[in-house]
PDB file of C-alpha atoms in Angstrom:
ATOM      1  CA  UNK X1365       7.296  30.488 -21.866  1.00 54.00           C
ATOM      2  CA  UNK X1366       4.537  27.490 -21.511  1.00 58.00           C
ATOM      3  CA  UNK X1367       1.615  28.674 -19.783  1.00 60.00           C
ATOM      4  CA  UNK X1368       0.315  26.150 -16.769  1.00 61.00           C
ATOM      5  CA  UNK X1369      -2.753  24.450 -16.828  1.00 69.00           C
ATOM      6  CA  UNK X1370      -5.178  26.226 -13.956  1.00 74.00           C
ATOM      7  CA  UNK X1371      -5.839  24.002 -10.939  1.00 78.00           C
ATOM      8  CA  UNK X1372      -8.717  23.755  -9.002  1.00 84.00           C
ATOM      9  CA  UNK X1373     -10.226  22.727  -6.045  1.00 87.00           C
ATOM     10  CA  UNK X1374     -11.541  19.502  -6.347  1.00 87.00           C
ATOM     11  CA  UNK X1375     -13.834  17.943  -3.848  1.00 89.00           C
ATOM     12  CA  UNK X1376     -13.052  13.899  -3.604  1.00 90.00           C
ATOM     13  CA  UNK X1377     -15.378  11.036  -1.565  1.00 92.00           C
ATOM     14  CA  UNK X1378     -14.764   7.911   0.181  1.00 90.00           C
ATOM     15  CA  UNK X1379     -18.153   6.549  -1.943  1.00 92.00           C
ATOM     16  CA  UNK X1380     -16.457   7.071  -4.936  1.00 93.00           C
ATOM     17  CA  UNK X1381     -12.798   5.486  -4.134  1.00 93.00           C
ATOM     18  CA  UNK X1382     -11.683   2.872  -6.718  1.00 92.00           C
ATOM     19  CA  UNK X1383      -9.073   0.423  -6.906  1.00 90.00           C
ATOM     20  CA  UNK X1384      -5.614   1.589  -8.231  1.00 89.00           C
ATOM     21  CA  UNK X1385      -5.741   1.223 -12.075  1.00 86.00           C
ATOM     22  CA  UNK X1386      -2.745  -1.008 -13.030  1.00 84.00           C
ATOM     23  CA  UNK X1387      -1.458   1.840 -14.828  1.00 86.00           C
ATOM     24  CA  UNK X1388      -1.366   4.331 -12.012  1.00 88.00           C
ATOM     25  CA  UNK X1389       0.586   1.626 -10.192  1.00 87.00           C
ATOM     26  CA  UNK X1390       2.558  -0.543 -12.200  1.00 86.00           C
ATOM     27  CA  UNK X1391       4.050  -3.342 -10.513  1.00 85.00           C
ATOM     28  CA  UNK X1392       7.502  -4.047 -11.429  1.00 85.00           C
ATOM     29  CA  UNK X1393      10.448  -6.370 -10.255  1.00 77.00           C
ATOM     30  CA  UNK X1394       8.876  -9.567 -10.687  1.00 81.00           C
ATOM     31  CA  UNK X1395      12.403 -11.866 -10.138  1.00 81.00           C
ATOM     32  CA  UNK X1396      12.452 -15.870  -9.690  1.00 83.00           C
ATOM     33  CA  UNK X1397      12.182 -14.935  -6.159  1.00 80.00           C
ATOM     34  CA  UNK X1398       8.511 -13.056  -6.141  1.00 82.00           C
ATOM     35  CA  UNK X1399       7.868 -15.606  -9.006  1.00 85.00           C
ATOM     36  CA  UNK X1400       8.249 -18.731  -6.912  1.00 86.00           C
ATOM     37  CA  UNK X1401       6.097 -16.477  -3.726  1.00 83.00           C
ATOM     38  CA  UNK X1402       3.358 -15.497  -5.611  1.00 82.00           C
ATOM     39  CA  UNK X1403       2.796 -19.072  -7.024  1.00 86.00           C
ATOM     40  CA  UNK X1404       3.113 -20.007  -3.261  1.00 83.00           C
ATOM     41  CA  UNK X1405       0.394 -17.971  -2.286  1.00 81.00           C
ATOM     42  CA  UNK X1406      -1.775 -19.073  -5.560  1.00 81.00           C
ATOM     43  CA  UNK X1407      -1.680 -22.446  -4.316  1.00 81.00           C
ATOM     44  CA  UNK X1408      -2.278 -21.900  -0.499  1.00 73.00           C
ATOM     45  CA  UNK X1409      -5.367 -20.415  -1.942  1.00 68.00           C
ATOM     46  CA  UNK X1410      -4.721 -16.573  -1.383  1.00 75.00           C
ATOM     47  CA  UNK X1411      -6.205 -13.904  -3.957  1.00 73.00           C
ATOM     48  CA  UNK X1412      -5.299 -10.560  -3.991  1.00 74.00           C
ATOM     49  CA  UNK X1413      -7.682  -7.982  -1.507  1.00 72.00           C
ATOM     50  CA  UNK X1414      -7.320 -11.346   0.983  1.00 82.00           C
ATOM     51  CA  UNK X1415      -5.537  -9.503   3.431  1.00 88.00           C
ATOM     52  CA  UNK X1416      -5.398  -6.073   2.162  1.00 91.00           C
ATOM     53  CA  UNK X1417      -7.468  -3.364   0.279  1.00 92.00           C
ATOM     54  CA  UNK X1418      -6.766  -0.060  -1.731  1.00 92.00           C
ATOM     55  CA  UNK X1419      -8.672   2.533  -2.481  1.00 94.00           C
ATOM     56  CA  UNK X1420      -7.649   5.420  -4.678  1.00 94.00           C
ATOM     57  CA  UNK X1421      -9.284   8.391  -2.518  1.00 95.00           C
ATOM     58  CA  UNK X1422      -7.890  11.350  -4.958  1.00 94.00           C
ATOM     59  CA  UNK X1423      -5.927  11.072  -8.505  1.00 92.00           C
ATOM     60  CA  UNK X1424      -5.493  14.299 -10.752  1.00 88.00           C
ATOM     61  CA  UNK X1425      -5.160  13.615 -14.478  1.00 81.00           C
ATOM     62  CA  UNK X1426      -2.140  12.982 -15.995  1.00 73.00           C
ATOM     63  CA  UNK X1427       1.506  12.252 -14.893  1.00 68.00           C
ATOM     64  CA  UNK X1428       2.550  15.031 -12.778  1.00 74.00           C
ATOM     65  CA  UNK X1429      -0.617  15.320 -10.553  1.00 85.00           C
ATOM     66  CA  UNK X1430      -1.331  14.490  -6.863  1.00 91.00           C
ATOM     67  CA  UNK X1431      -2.837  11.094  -5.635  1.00 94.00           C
ATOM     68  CA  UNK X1432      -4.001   9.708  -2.443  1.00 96.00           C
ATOM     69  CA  UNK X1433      -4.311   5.923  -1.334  1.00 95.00           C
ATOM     70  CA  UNK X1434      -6.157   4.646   1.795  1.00 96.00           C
ATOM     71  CA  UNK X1435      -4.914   1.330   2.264  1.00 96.00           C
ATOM     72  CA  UNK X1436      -6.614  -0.949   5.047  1.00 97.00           C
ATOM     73  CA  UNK X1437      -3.836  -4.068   5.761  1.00 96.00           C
ATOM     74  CA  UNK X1438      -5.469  -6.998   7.935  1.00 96.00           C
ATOM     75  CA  UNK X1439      -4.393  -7.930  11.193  1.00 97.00           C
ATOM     76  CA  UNK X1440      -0.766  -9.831  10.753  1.00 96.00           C
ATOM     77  CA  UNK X1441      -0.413  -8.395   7.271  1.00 95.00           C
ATOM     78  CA  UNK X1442       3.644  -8.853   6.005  1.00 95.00           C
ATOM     79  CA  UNK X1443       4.383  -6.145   3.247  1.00 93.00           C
ATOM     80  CA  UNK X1444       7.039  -7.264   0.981  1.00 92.00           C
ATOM     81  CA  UNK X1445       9.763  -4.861   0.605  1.00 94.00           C
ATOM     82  CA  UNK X1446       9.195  -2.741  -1.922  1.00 94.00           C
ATOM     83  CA  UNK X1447       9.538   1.022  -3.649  1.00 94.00           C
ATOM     84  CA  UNK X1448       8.394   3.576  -5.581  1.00 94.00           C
ATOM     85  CA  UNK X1449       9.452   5.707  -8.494  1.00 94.00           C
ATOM     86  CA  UNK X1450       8.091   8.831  -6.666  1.00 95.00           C
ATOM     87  CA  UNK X1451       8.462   9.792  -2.977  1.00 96.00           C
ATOM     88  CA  UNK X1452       5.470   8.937  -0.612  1.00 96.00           C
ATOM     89  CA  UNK X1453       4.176  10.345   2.299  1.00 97.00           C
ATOM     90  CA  UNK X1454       2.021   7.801   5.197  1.00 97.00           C
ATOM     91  CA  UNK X1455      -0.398   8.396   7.667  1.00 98.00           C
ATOM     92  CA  UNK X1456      -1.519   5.681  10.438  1.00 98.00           C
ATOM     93  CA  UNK X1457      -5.359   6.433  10.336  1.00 97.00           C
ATOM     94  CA  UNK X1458      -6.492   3.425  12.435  1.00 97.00           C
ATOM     95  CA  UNK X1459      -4.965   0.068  14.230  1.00 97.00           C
ATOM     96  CA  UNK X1460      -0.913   0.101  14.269  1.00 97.00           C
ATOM     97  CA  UNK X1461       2.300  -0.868  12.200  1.00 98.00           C
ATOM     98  CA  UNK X1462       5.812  -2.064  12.410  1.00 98.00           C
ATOM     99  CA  UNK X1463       8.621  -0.664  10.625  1.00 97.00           C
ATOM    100  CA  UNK X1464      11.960  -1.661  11.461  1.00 95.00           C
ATOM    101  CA  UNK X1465      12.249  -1.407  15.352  1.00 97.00           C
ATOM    102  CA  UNK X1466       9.681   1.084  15.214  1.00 98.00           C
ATOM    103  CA  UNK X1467       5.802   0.892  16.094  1.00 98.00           C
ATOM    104  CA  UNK X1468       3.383   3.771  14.509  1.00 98.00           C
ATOM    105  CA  UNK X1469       0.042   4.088  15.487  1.00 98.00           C
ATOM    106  CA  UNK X1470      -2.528   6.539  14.449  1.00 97.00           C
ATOM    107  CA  UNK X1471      -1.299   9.875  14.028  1.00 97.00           C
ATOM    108  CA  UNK X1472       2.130   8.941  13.622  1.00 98.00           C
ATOM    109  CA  UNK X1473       3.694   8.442   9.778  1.00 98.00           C
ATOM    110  CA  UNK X1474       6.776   8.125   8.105  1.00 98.00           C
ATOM    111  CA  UNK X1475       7.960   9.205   4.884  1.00 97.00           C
ATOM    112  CA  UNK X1476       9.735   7.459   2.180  1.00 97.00           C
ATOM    113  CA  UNK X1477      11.924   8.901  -0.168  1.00 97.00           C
ATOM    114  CA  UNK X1478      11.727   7.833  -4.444  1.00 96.00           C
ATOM    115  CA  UNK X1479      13.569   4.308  -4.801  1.00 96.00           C
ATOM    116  CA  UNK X1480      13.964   3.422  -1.146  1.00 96.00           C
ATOM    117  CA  UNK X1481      13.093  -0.115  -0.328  1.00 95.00           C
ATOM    118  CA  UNK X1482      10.685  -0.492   2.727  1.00 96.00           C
ATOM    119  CA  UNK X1483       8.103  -2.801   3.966  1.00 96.00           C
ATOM    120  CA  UNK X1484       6.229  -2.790   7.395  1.00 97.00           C
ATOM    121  CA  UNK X1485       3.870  -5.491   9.195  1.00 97.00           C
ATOM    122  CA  UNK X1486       0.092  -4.716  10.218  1.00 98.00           C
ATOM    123  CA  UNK X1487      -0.237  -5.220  13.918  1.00 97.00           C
ATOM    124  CA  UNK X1488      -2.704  -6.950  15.538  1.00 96.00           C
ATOM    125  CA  UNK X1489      -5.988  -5.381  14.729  1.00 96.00           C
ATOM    126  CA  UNK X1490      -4.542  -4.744  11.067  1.00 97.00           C
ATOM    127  CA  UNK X1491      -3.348  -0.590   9.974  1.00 98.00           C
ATOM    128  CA  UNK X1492      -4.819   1.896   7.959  1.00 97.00           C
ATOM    129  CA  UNK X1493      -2.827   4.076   6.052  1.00 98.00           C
ATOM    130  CA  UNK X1494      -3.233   7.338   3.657  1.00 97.00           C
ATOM    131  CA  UNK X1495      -0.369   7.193   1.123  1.00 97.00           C
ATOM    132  CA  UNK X1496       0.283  10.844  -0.068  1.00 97.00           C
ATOM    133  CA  UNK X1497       1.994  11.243  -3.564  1.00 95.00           C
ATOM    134  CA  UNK X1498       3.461  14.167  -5.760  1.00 90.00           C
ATOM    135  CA  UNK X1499       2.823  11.802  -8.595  1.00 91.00           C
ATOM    136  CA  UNK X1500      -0.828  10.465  -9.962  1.00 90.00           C
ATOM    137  CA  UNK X1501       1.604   7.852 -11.507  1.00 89.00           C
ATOM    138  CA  UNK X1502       3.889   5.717  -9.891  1.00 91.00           C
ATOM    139  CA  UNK X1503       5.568   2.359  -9.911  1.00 91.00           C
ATOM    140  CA  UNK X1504       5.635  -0.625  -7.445  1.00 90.00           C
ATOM    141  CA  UNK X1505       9.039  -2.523  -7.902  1.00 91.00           C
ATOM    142  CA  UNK X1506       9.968  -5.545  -5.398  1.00 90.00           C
ATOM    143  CA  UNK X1507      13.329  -4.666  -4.319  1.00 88.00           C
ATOM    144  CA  UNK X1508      15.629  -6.666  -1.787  1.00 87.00           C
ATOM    145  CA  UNK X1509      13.105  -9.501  -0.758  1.00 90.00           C
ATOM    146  CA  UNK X1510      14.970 -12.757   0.161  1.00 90.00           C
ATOM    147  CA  UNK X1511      13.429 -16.131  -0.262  1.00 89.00           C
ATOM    148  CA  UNK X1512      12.762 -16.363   3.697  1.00 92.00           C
ATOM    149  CA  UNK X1513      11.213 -13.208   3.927  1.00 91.00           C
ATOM    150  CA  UNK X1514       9.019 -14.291   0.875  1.00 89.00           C
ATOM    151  CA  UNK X1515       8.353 -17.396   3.051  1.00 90.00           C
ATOM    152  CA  UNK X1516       7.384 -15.344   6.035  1.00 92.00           C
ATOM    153  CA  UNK X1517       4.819 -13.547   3.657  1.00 91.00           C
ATOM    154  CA  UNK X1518       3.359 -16.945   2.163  1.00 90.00           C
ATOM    155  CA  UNK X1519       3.504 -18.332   5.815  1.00 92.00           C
ATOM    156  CA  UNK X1520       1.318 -15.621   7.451  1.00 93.00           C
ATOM    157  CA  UNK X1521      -1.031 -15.480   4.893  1.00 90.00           C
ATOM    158  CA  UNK X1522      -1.627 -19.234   4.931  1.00 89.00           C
ATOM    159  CA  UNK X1523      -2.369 -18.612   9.008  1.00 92.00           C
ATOM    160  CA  UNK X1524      -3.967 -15.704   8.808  1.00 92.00           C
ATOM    161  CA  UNK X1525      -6.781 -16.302   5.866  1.00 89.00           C
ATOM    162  CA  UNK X1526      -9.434 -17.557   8.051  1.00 89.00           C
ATOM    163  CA  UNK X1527      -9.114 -14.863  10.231  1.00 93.00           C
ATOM    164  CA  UNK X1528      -8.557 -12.082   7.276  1.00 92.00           C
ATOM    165  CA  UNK X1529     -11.838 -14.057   6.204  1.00 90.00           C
ATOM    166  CA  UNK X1530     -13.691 -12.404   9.613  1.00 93.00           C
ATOM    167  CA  UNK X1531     -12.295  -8.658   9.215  1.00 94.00           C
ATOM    168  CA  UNK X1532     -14.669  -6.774   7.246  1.00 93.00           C
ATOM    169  CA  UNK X1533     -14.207  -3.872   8.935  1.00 93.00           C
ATOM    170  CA  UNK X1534     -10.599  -1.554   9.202  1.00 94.00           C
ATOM    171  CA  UNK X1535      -9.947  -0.396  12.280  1.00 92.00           C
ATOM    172  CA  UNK X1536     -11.135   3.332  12.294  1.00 88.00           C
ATOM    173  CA  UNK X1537     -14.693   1.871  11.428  1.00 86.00           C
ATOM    174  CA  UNK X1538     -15.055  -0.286  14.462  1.00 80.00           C
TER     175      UNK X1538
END
């Protein structure tokens, strides 16, 4: 019988979140389609952490351990449809979303099962999020984006950059 590793409590804090290392998060799915976007959004200026920020709160060692994302989307912010390798948990912490005919604000949250394609838009004071994962490792494929929704995502950023430019703040800190 294999003995389990002993888990502790482990005390995390905001002042020491990080980005996402690229291999806790591996993006993946990278057709002609997100190609063509992303080179879009290169030339109408936009950088990545533009419109959006992510912070890796809580990450246990390994493969198999528990993470947790705080993810502050500006106001206007179009997710492109997406999924991960690992089912995820959210949490509205601040501002609101929209996810299909549905608008969350904070308290609310939805939960995603492993594989399943989603993608939500910030409302108008942007959305805060906790993502809760089973997994300290996971994926980030583009899945089932068409070229007009990739043109919706270039559009609003191209609108929204000088405004992104002025949010320095997510909404639970204002």
């Amino acid at each position: 019988m294999t003995e389990r590793k002993r888990r502790t409590i482990r005390i995390f804090r905001v002042a020491d979140a990080r980005e996402p290392l690229p291999e806790e998060m591996p993006r993946e799915g990278i057709d002609e389609h997100a190609r063509s976007a992303l080179a879009s959004l290169a030339e109408a200026g936009y950088v990545e952490g533009t419109g959006e920020r992510n912070r890796m709160l809580f990450s246990e060692p390994g493969d198999n351990g528990m993470s947790l994302l705080h993810v502050w989307f500006k106001s206007g912010y179009v997710l492109p449809y997406h999924s991960h390798n690992v089912d995820c948990l959210y949490y509205v912490l601040g501002g609101e979303l929209r996810i299909g005919s549905h608008r969350l604000q904070p308290g609310d949250g939805f939960f995603v099962p492993a594989d399943q394609a989603y993608g939500y838009e910030a409302g108008p004071e942007g959305v805060e999020v906790l993502e809760f994962r089973n997994a300290s490792r996971f994926n980030l494929a583009l899945r089932g984006n068409t070229p007009q929704r990739w043109q919706q995502i270039v559009d609003v950023c191209r609108e929204r950059a000088a405004d992104w430019a002025g949010e320095t703040e997510p909404p639970s800190e204002r």
